[in-house]
Amino acid sequence: MRTIDTTATSECASVAHEGVGKAGSARAVATMNCDRIARVYRTAEYLSFGGSLQACRVMYLGAVSNCRRALVCGDGDGRFLAELLRTNRGVRADFVDLSARMAGLARRRVESIGADAAARTRFHIGDLRECKDSENAGYDLITAHFFLDCFADAEIASVARRLASFARPGATLLLSDFRIPPRGGARYIAAAIVRGLYVGFRVATGLRVNRLPDYELALERAGFHKGDETLKLGGLLATSLWRKA
């Protein structure tokens, strides 16, 4: 990953924001580019879902208050990161996102909290799968809010294994994402909403994924086990706590 924090020491491969991976490649690089929507993303999110997505992100903050090393994956403009730093004064966080503009917004948000929060955070721009910093294996908290839905079924297994490689035994994975209920009328409504979101993100960011991957199965195979889970908006949104074996 390319870092924008001059104090960071990770040695990771720099990656382009546009498509450089090939279909079917286990190491395909994510192709979405959120730079162009960075400044309007928060407004668009609230117009679409009110405060529901942010409520999902922060729902289990109390359950991870004892964590001390956090890997924050794809947090965009950093609203979850800021709340994590506010509520947990002992945590140190590595923030990873493909978008330089999103990371810039996140950094300014953290700096507005104070010098202590800024000193506890490192910002990295790049694809999580390209990071080669073995020193980072040992996080006791990994967060992936609305992040795993950006990967295709062919990619999600490698992403889950990468997350597992960063986690120490017993680490917590805090996950929020969209979900299609298994049955009932809510299933059809949720499926239509998710399809619409993928179409919108394809136009706005170049995201090539068009359906939710089976990220739960991939996480289980990577050694994570789901504990608590909370559903919102009729099951469209799910927030869950996972443990690394």
PDB file of C-alpha atoms in Angstrom:
ATOM      1  CA  MET A   1       0.000   0.000   0.000  1.00  0.00           C
ATOM      2  CA  ARG A   2       1.106   3.559  -0.549  1.00  0.00           C
ATOM      3  CA  THR A   3       1.080   5.548   2.657  1.00  0.00           C
ATOM      4  CA  ILE A   4       0.267   9.221   3.181  1.00  0.00           C
ATOM      5  CA  ASP A   5       1.580   9.224   6.729  1.00  0.00           C
ATOM      6  CA  THR A   6       5.283  10.056   6.781  1.00  0.00           C
ATOM      7  CA  THR A   7       5.704   8.248  10.109  1.00  0.00           C
ATOM      8  CA  ALA A   8       4.387   4.939   8.744  1.00  0.00           C
ATOM      9  CA  THR A   9       6.925   2.177   8.186  1.00  0.00           C
ATOM     10  CA  SER A  10       5.000  -0.383   6.170  1.00  0.00           C
ATOM     11  CA  GLU A  11       6.591  -1.559   2.941  1.00  0.00           C
ATOM     12  CA  CYS A  12       3.693  -2.341   0.657  1.00  0.00           C
ATOM     13  CA  ALA A  13       3.222  -2.411  -3.073  1.00  0.00           C
ATOM     14  CA  SER A  14       1.806   0.737  -4.607  1.00  0.00           C
ATOM     15  CA  VAL A  15      -1.316   0.000  -6.652  1.00  0.00           C
ATOM     16  CA  ALA A  16      -3.348   1.893  -9.215  1.00  0.00           C
ATOM     17  CA  HIS A  17      -6.919   2.864  -8.482  1.00  0.00           C
ATOM     18  CA  GLU A  18      -8.162   1.793 -11.885  1.00  0.00           C
ATOM     19  CA  GLY A  19      -8.438  -1.798 -13.112  1.00  0.00           C
ATOM     20  CA  VAL A  20      -5.111  -3.579 -13.290  1.00  0.00           C
ATOM     21  CA  GLY A  21      -6.284  -7.079 -12.371  1.00  0.00           C
ATOM     22  CA  LYS A  22      -7.420  -9.754 -14.784  1.00  0.00           C
ATOM     23  CA  ALA A  23     -10.629 -11.708 -14.467  1.00  0.00           C
ATOM     24  CA  GLY A  24     -10.158 -14.969 -12.624  1.00  0.00           C
ATOM     25  CA  SER A  25      -6.851 -13.923 -11.087  1.00  0.00           C
ATOM     26  CA  ALA A  26      -6.575 -14.805  -7.402  1.00  0.00           C
ATOM     27  CA  ARG A  27      -4.555 -11.622  -6.900  1.00  0.00           C
ATOM     28  CA  ALA A  28      -6.804  -9.335  -8.949  1.00  0.00           C
ATOM     29  CA  VAL A  29      -6.641  -5.766  -7.685  1.00  0.00           C
ATOM     30  CA  ALA A  30      -9.854  -3.984  -6.791  1.00  0.00           C
ATOM     31  CA  THR A  31     -10.962  -1.660  -9.568  1.00  0.00           C
ATOM     32  CA  MET A  32     -13.267   0.864  -7.903  1.00  0.00           C
ATOM     33  CA  ASN A  33     -12.200   4.490  -7.598  1.00  0.00           C
ATOM     34  CA  CYS A  34     -14.097   6.545  -5.016  1.00  0.00           C
ATOM     35  CA  ASP A  35     -12.033   9.713  -5.485  1.00  0.00           C
ATOM     36  CA  ARG A  36     -14.672  11.406  -7.613  1.00  0.00           C
ATOM     37  CA  ILE A  37     -17.493  10.822  -5.098  1.00  0.00           C
ATOM     38  CA  ALA A  38     -15.496  11.396  -1.904  1.00  0.00           C
ATOM     39  CA  ARG A  39     -16.875  14.835  -1.064  1.00  0.00           C
ATOM     40  CA  VAL A  40     -20.505  13.925  -1.711  1.00  0.00           C
ATOM     41  CA  TYR A  41     -20.483  10.379  -0.359  1.00  0.00           C
ATOM     42  CA  ARG A  42     -21.647  11.236   3.163  1.00  0.00           C
ATOM     43  CA  THR A  43     -24.541  13.312   1.841  1.00  0.00           C
ATOM     44  CA  ALA A  44     -25.529  10.604  -0.642  1.00  0.00           C
ATOM     45  CA  GLU A  45     -25.430   7.983   2.096  1.00  0.00           C
ATOM     46  CA  TYR A  46     -27.712   9.977   4.380  1.00  0.00           C
ATOM     47  CA  LEU A  47     -30.127  10.779   1.563  1.00  0.00           C
ATOM     48  CA  SER A  48     -30.347   7.054   0.776  1.00  0.00           C
ATOM     49  CA  PHE A  49     -30.340   5.428   4.211  1.00  0.00           C
ATOM     50  CA  GLY A  50     -30.476   8.187   6.795  1.00  0.00           C
ATOM     51  CA  GLY A  51     -28.175   7.336   9.684  1.00  0.00           C
ATOM     52  CA  SER A  52     -28.622   3.577   9.381  1.00  0.00           C
ATOM     53  CA  LEU A  53     -25.227   2.766   7.878  1.00  0.00           C
ATOM     54  CA  GLN A  54     -23.345   4.785  10.482  1.00  0.00           C
ATOM     55  CA  ALA A  55     -25.480   3.238  13.221  1.00  0.00           C
ATOM     56  CA  CYS A  56     -24.328  -0.162  11.982  1.00  0.00           C
ATOM     57  CA  ARG A  57     -20.685   0.896  11.968  1.00  0.00           C
ATOM     58  CA  VAL A  58     -20.675   2.067  15.585  1.00  0.00           C
ATOM     59  CA  MET A  59     -23.152  -0.453  17.027  1.00  0.00           C
ATOM     60  CA  TYR A  60     -20.597  -2.703  18.705  1.00  0.00           C
ATOM     61  CA  LEU A  61     -17.973  -0.141  19.686  1.00  0.00           C
ATOM     62  CA  GLY A  62     -18.546  -0.955  23.332  1.00  0.00           C
ATOM     63  CA  ALA A  63     -17.708  -4.602  22.682  1.00  0.00           C
ATOM     64  CA  VAL A  64     -14.248  -3.742  21.313  1.00  0.00           C
ATOM     65  CA  SER A  65     -13.261  -1.130  23.880  1.00  0.00           C
ATOM     66  CA  ASN A  66     -10.344  -3.250  25.125  1.00  0.00           C
ATOM     67  CA  CYS A  67      -8.710  -3.642  21.704  1.00  0.00           C
ATOM     68  CA  ARG A  68      -5.330  -1.985  21.251  1.00  0.00           C
ATOM     69  CA  ARG A  69      -4.301  -2.563  17.599  1.00  0.00           C
ATOM     70  CA  ALA A  70      -6.900  -2.010  14.885  1.00  0.00           C
ATOM     71  CA  LEU A  71      -6.869  -2.512  11.133  1.00  0.00           C
ATOM     72  CA  VAL A  72      -9.643  -0.371   9.642  1.00  0.00           C
ATOM     73  CA  CYS A  73     -10.436  -1.572   6.116  1.00  0.00           C
ATOM     74  CA  GLY A  74     -12.202   0.581   3.533  1.00  0.00           C
ATOM     75  CA  ASP A  75     -13.639   3.123   5.967  1.00  0.00           C
ATOM     76  CA  GLY A  76     -13.880   5.817   3.307  1.00  0.00           C
ATOM     77  CA  ASP A  77     -14.189   9.264   4.861  1.00  0.00           C
ATOM     78  CA  GLY A  78     -13.295   7.930   8.312  1.00  0.00           C
ATOM     79  CA  ARG A  79     -16.486   8.371  10.297  1.00  0.00           C
ATOM     80  CA  PHE A  80     -16.133   5.002  11.993  1.00  0.00           C
ATOM     81  CA  LEU A  81     -12.405   5.530  12.557  1.00  0.00           C
ATOM     82  CA  ALA A  82     -13.094   8.826  14.311  1.00  0.00           C
ATOM     83  CA  GLU A  83     -15.624   7.239  16.663  1.00  0.00           C
ATOM     84  CA  LEU A  84     -13.252   4.371  17.410  1.00  0.00           C
ATOM     85  CA  LEU A  85     -10.506   6.801  18.388  1.00  0.00           C
ATOM     86  CA  ARG A  86     -12.883   8.898  20.490  1.00  0.00           C
ATOM     87  CA  THR A  87     -14.286   5.982  22.453  1.00  0.00           C
ATOM     88  CA  ASN A  88     -11.075   3.971  22.804  1.00  0.00           C
ATOM     89  CA  ARG A  89      -8.206   6.171  23.988  1.00  0.00           C
ATOM     90  CA  GLY A  90      -5.745   3.269  23.988  1.00  0.00           C
ATOM     91  CA  VAL A  91      -6.181   1.927  20.462  1.00  0.00           C
ATOM     92  CA  ARG A  92      -3.718   2.487  17.632  1.00  0.00           C
ATOM     93  CA  ALA A  93      -5.201   2.183  14.157  1.00  0.00           C
ATOM     94  CA  ASP A  94      -4.016   1.502  10.617  1.00  0.00           C
ATOM     95  CA  PHE A  95      -6.512   2.848   8.082  1.00  0.00           C
ATOM     96  CA  VAL A  96      -6.480   1.272   4.600  1.00  0.00           C
ATOM     97  CA  ASP A  97      -8.469   2.559   1.628  1.00  0.00           C
ATOM     98  CA  LEU A  98      -8.028   2.668  -2.161  1.00  0.00           C
ATOM     99  CA  SER A  99      -9.139   6.289  -2.441  1.00  0.00           C
ATOM    100  CA  ALA A 100      -6.620   9.048  -1.731  1.00  0.00           C
ATOM    101  CA  ARG A 101      -9.398  11.629  -1.434  1.00  0.00           C
ATOM    102  CA  MET A 102     -11.372   9.501   1.007  1.00  0.00           C
ATOM    103  CA  ALA A 103      -8.218   8.980   3.050  1.00  0.00           C
ATOM    104  CA  GLY A 104      -7.611  12.720   3.029  1.00  0.00           C
ATOM    105  CA  LEU A 105     -11.084  13.356   4.433  1.00  0.00           C
ATOM    106  CA  ALA A 106     -10.534  10.683   7.062  1.00  0.00           C
ATOM    107  CA  ARG A 107      -7.220  12.179   8.076  1.00  0.00           C
ATOM    108  CA  ARG A 108      -8.686  15.654   8.503  1.00  0.00           C
ATOM    109  CA  ARG A 109     -11.527  14.178  10.562  1.00  0.00           C
ATOM    110  CA  VAL A 110      -9.037  12.451  12.860  1.00  0.00           C
ATOM    111  CA  GLU A 111      -6.870  15.549  13.169  1.00  0.00           C
ATOM    112  CA  SER A 112      -9.922  17.549  14.236  1.00  0.00           C
ATOM    113  CA  ILE A 113     -10.237  15.262  17.279  1.00  0.00           C
ATOM    114  CA  GLY A 114      -6.790  16.229  18.504  1.00  0.00           C
ATOM    115  CA  ALA A 115      -3.081  15.538  18.301  1.00  0.00           C
ATOM    116  CA  ASP A 116      -3.320  12.359  20.364  1.00  0.00           C
ATOM    117  CA  ALA A 117      -5.813  10.746  17.973  1.00  0.00           C
ATOM    118  CA  ALA A 118      -3.701  11.733  14.978  1.00  0.00           C
ATOM    119  CA  ALA A 119      -0.576  10.255  16.578  1.00  0.00           C
ATOM    120  CA  ARG A 120      -2.368   6.936  17.081  1.00  0.00           C
ATOM    121  CA  THR A 121      -3.359   6.582  13.419  1.00  0.00           C
ATOM    122  CA  ARG A 122      -1.528   5.659  10.223  1.00  0.00           C
ATOM    123  CA  PHE A 123      -3.152   6.142   6.819  1.00  0.00           C
ATOM    124  CA  HIS A 124      -2.419   3.854   3.873  1.00  0.00           C
ATOM    125  CA  ILE A 125      -3.676   4.111   0.295  1.00  0.00           C
ATOM    126  CA  GLY A 126      -3.859   0.841  -1.607  1.00  0.00           C
ATOM    127  CA  ASP A 127      -5.329  -2.616  -1.924  1.00  0.00           C
ATOM    128  CA  LEU A 128      -5.280  -4.621   1.296  1.00  0.00           C
ATOM    129  CA  ARG A 129      -4.222  -7.737  -0.600  1.00  0.00           C
ATOM    130  CA  GLU A 130      -1.063  -6.028  -1.875  1.00  0.00           C
ATOM    131  CA  CYS A 131       0.300  -5.172   1.568  1.00  0.00           C
ATOM    132  CA  LYS A 132       3.573  -7.000   2.268  1.00  0.00           C
ATOM    133  CA  ASP A 133       4.220  -5.741   5.785  1.00  0.00           C
ATOM    134  CA  SER A 134       4.488  -8.890   7.907  1.00  0.00           C
ATOM    135  CA  GLU A 135       4.890  -6.763  11.043  1.00  0.00           C
ATOM    136  CA  ASN A 136       1.196  -5.926  10.816  1.00  0.00           C
ATOM    137  CA  ALA A 137       0.158  -9.537  11.550  1.00  0.00           C
ATOM    138  CA  GLY A 138      -1.083  -9.189  15.098  1.00  0.00           C
ATOM    139  CA  TYR A 139      -4.134  -6.936  15.142  1.00  0.00           C
ATOM    140  CA  ASP A 140      -6.651  -7.666  17.880  1.00  0.00           C
ATOM    141  CA  LEU A 141      -9.370  -5.747  15.989  1.00  0.00           C
ATOM    142  CA  ILE A 142     -10.132  -5.721  12.274  1.00  0.00           C
ATOM    143  CA  THR A 143     -13.069  -3.731  10.919  1.00  0.00           C
ATOM    144  CA  ALA A 144     -14.696  -4.116   7.508  1.00  0.00           C
ATOM    145  CA  HIS A 145     -17.757  -1.909   7.240  1.00  0.00           C
ATOM    146  CA  PHE A 146     -19.413  -2.090   3.813  1.00  0.00           C
ATOM    147  CA  PHE A 147     -16.116  -3.348   2.431  1.00  0.00           C
ATOM    148  CA  LEU A 148     -16.506  -7.023   1.547  1.00  0.00           C
ATOM    149  CA  ASP A 149     -19.384  -6.249  -0.822  1.00  0.00           C
ATOM    150  CA  CYS A 150     -16.826  -4.667  -3.161  1.00  0.00           C
ATOM    151  CA  PHE A 151     -15.337  -8.048  -4.089  1.00  0.00           C
ATOM    152  CA  ALA A 152     -16.539 -10.734  -6.478  1.00  0.00           C
ATOM    153  CA  ASP A 153     -17.109 -14.338  -5.455  1.00  0.00           C
ATOM    154  CA  ALA A 154     -13.838 -15.265  -7.176  1.00  0.00           C
ATOM    155  CA  GLU A 155     -11.948 -12.789  -4.965  1.00  0.00           C
ATOM    156  CA  ILE A 156     -13.630 -13.029  -1.589  1.00  0.00           C
ATOM    157  CA  ALA A 157     -11.821 -16.169  -0.400  1.00  0.00           C
ATOM    158  CA  SER A 158      -8.415 -14.538  -0.853  1.00  0.00           C
ATOM    159  CA  VAL A 159      -9.626 -11.375   0.890  1.00  0.00           C
ATOM    160  CA  ALA A 160     -10.895 -13.387   3.862  1.00  0.00           C
ATOM    161  CA  ARG A 161      -7.596 -15.252   4.114  1.00  0.00           C
ATOM    162  CA  ARG A 162      -5.739 -11.936   3.999  1.00  0.00           C
ATOM    163  CA  LEU A 163      -7.810 -10.586   6.855  1.00  0.00           C
ATOM    164  CA  ALA A 164      -7.110 -13.756   8.820  1.00  0.00           C
ATOM    165  CA  SER A 165      -3.375 -13.383   8.216  1.00  0.00           C
ATOM    166  CA  PHE A 166      -3.448  -9.986   9.928  1.00  0.00           C
ATOM    167  CA  ALA A 167      -5.419 -11.192  12.956  1.00  0.00           C
ATOM    168  CA  ARG A 168      -3.902 -12.603  16.099  1.00  0.00           C
ATOM    169  CA  PRO A 169      -5.635 -15.617  17.694  1.00  0.00           C
ATOM    170  CA  GLY A 170      -8.812 -14.479  19.421  1.00  0.00           C
ATOM    171  CA  ALA A 171      -8.952 -11.214  17.463  1.00  0.00           C
ATOM    172  CA  THR A 172     -12.299  -9.569  16.759  1.00  0.00           C
ATOM    173  CA  LEU A 173     -13.600  -8.861  13.269  1.00  0.00           C
ATOM    174  CA  LEU A 174     -16.295  -6.174  13.300  1.00  0.00           C
ATOM    175  CA  LEU A 175     -18.289  -6.347  10.108  1.00  0.00           C
ATOM    176  CA  SER A 176     -21.211  -4.415   8.626  1.00  0.00           C
ATOM    177  CA  ASP A 177     -22.651  -5.050   5.211  1.00  0.00           C
ATOM    178  CA  PHE A 178     -25.710  -5.400   3.061  1.00  0.00           C
ATOM    179  CA  ARG A 179     -27.640  -8.640   3.248  1.00  0.00           C
ATOM    180  CA  ILE A 180     -30.510 -10.153   1.277  1.00  0.00           C
ATOM    181  CA  PRO A 181     -32.999 -11.872   3.627  1.00  0.00           C
ATOM    182  CA  PRO A 182     -33.483 -15.561   2.837  1.00  0.00           C
ATOM    183  CA  ARG A 183     -37.255 -15.420   2.397  1.00  0.00           C
ATOM    184  CA  GLY A 184     -40.393 -13.295   2.391  1.00  0.00           C
ATOM    185  CA  GLY A 185     -41.267 -10.042   0.687  1.00  0.00           C
ATOM    186  CA  ALA A 186     -38.250  -8.326   2.263  1.00  0.00           C
ATOM    187  CA  ARG A 187     -36.013 -10.535   0.144  1.00  0.00           C
ATOM    188  CA  TYR A 188     -37.292  -9.038  -3.118  1.00  0.00           C
ATOM    189  CA  ILE A 189     -37.142  -5.484  -1.834  1.00  0.00           C
ATOM    190  CA  ALA A 190     -33.590  -5.940  -0.546  1.00  0.00           C
ATOM    191  CA  ALA A 191     -32.478  -7.605  -3.781  1.00  0.00           C
ATOM    192  CA  ALA A 192     -33.807  -4.668  -5.806  1.00  0.00           C
ATOM    193  CA  ILE A 193     -32.057  -2.144  -3.544  1.00  0.00           C
ATOM    194  CA  VAL A 194     -28.754  -4.005  -3.718  1.00  0.00           C
ATOM    195  CA  ARG A 195     -28.966  -4.271  -7.515  1.00  0.00           C
ATOM    196  CA  GLY A 196     -29.594  -0.541  -7.709  1.00  0.00           C
ATOM    197  CA  LEU A 197     -26.618   0.200  -5.474  1.00  0.00           C
ATOM    198  CA  TYR A 198     -24.301  -1.892  -7.621  1.00  0.00           C
ATOM    199  CA  VAL A 199     -25.493  -0.134 -10.762  1.00  0.00           C
ATOM    200  CA  GLY A 200     -24.934   3.249  -9.139  1.00  0.00           C
ATOM    201  CA  PHE A 201     -21.449   2.378  -7.913  1.00  0.00           C
ATOM    202  CA  ARG A 202     -20.518   0.941 -11.285  1.00  0.00           C
ATOM    203  CA  VAL A 203     -21.348   4.278 -12.911  1.00  0.00           C
ATOM    204  CA  ALA A 204     -19.804   6.427 -10.165  1.00  0.00           C
ATOM    205  CA  THR A 205     -16.696   4.434  -9.268  1.00  0.00           C
ATOM    206  CA  GLY A 206     -16.119   1.785 -11.928  1.00  0.00           C
ATOM    207  CA  LEU A 207     -16.882  -1.060  -9.519  1.00  0.00           C
ATOM    208  CA  ARG A 208     -17.221  -4.226 -11.590  1.00  0.00           C
ATOM    209  CA  VAL A 209     -18.986  -6.365  -8.991  1.00  0.00           C
ATOM    210  CA  ASN A 210     -22.726  -6.806  -9.536  1.00  0.00           C
ATOM    211  CA  ARG A 211     -23.861  -8.993  -6.630  1.00  0.00           C
ATOM    212  CA  LEU A 212     -23.071  -9.691  -2.994  1.00  0.00           C
ATOM    213  CA  PRO A 213     -20.386 -12.351  -2.510  1.00  0.00           C
ATOM    214  CA  ASP A 214     -20.797 -15.144   0.036  1.00  0.00           C
ATOM    215  CA  TYR A 215     -18.456 -13.414   2.464  1.00  0.00           C
ATOM    216  CA  GLU A 216     -19.717 -15.316   5.508  1.00  0.00           C
ATOM    217  CA  LEU A 217     -18.697 -18.682   4.076  1.00  0.00           C
ATOM    218  CA  ALA A 218     -15.319 -17.238   3.061  1.00  0.00           C
ATOM    219  CA  LEU A 219     -14.731 -15.880   6.571  1.00  0.00           C
ATOM    220  CA  GLU A 220     -15.670 -19.202   8.164  1.00  0.00           C
ATOM    221  CA  ARG A 221     -13.243 -21.054   5.910  1.00  0.00           C
ATOM    222  CA  ALA A 222     -10.538 -18.511   6.808  1.00  0.00           C
ATOM    223  CA  GLY A 223     -10.934 -19.311  10.505  1.00  0.00           C
ATOM    224  CA  PHE A 224     -13.414 -16.703  11.746  1.00  0.00           C
ATOM    225  CA  HIS A 225     -16.501 -17.651  13.767  1.00  0.00           C
ATOM    226  CA  LYS A 226     -19.559 -15.404  13.996  1.00  0.00           C
ATOM    227  CA  GLY A 227     -20.891 -14.419  17.409  1.00  0.00           C
ATOM    228  CA  ASP A 228     -23.362 -11.570  17.870  1.00  0.00           C
ATOM    229  CA  GLU A 229     -25.333 -10.172  14.931  1.00  0.00           C
ATOM    230  CA  THR A 230     -27.858  -7.353  14.606  1.00  0.00           C
ATOM    231  CA  LEU A 231     -30.096  -6.735  11.599  1.00  0.00           C
ATOM    232  CA  LYS A 232     -31.570  -3.393  10.533  1.00  0.00           C
ATOM    233  CA  LEU A 233     -33.989  -2.170   7.859  1.00  0.00           C
ATOM    234  CA  GLY A 234     -35.872  -5.451   7.668  1.00  0.00           C
ATOM    235  CA  GLY A 235     -32.679  -7.471   7.319  1.00  0.00           C
ATOM    236  CA  LEU A 236     -31.109  -5.372   4.545  1.00  0.00           C
ATOM    237  CA  LEU A 237     -28.239  -4.360   6.838  1.00  0.00           C
ATOM    238  CA  ALA A 238     -26.316  -6.710   9.107  1.00  0.00           C
ATOM    239  CA  THR A 239     -23.652  -5.927  11.710  1.00  0.00           C
ATOM    240  CA  SER A 240     -21.791  -8.799  13.300  1.00  0.00           C
ATOM    241  CA  LEU A 241     -18.898  -9.674  15.584  1.00  0.00           C
ATOM    242  CA  TRP A 242     -16.554 -12.489  14.548  1.00  0.00           C
ATOM    243  CA  ARG A 243     -13.687 -14.142  16.395  1.00  0.00           C
ATOM    244  CA  LYS A 244     -10.480 -15.506  14.903  1.00  0.00           C
ATOM    245  CA  ALA A 245      -9.724 -19.032  16.070  1.00  0.00           C
TER     246      ALA A 245
END
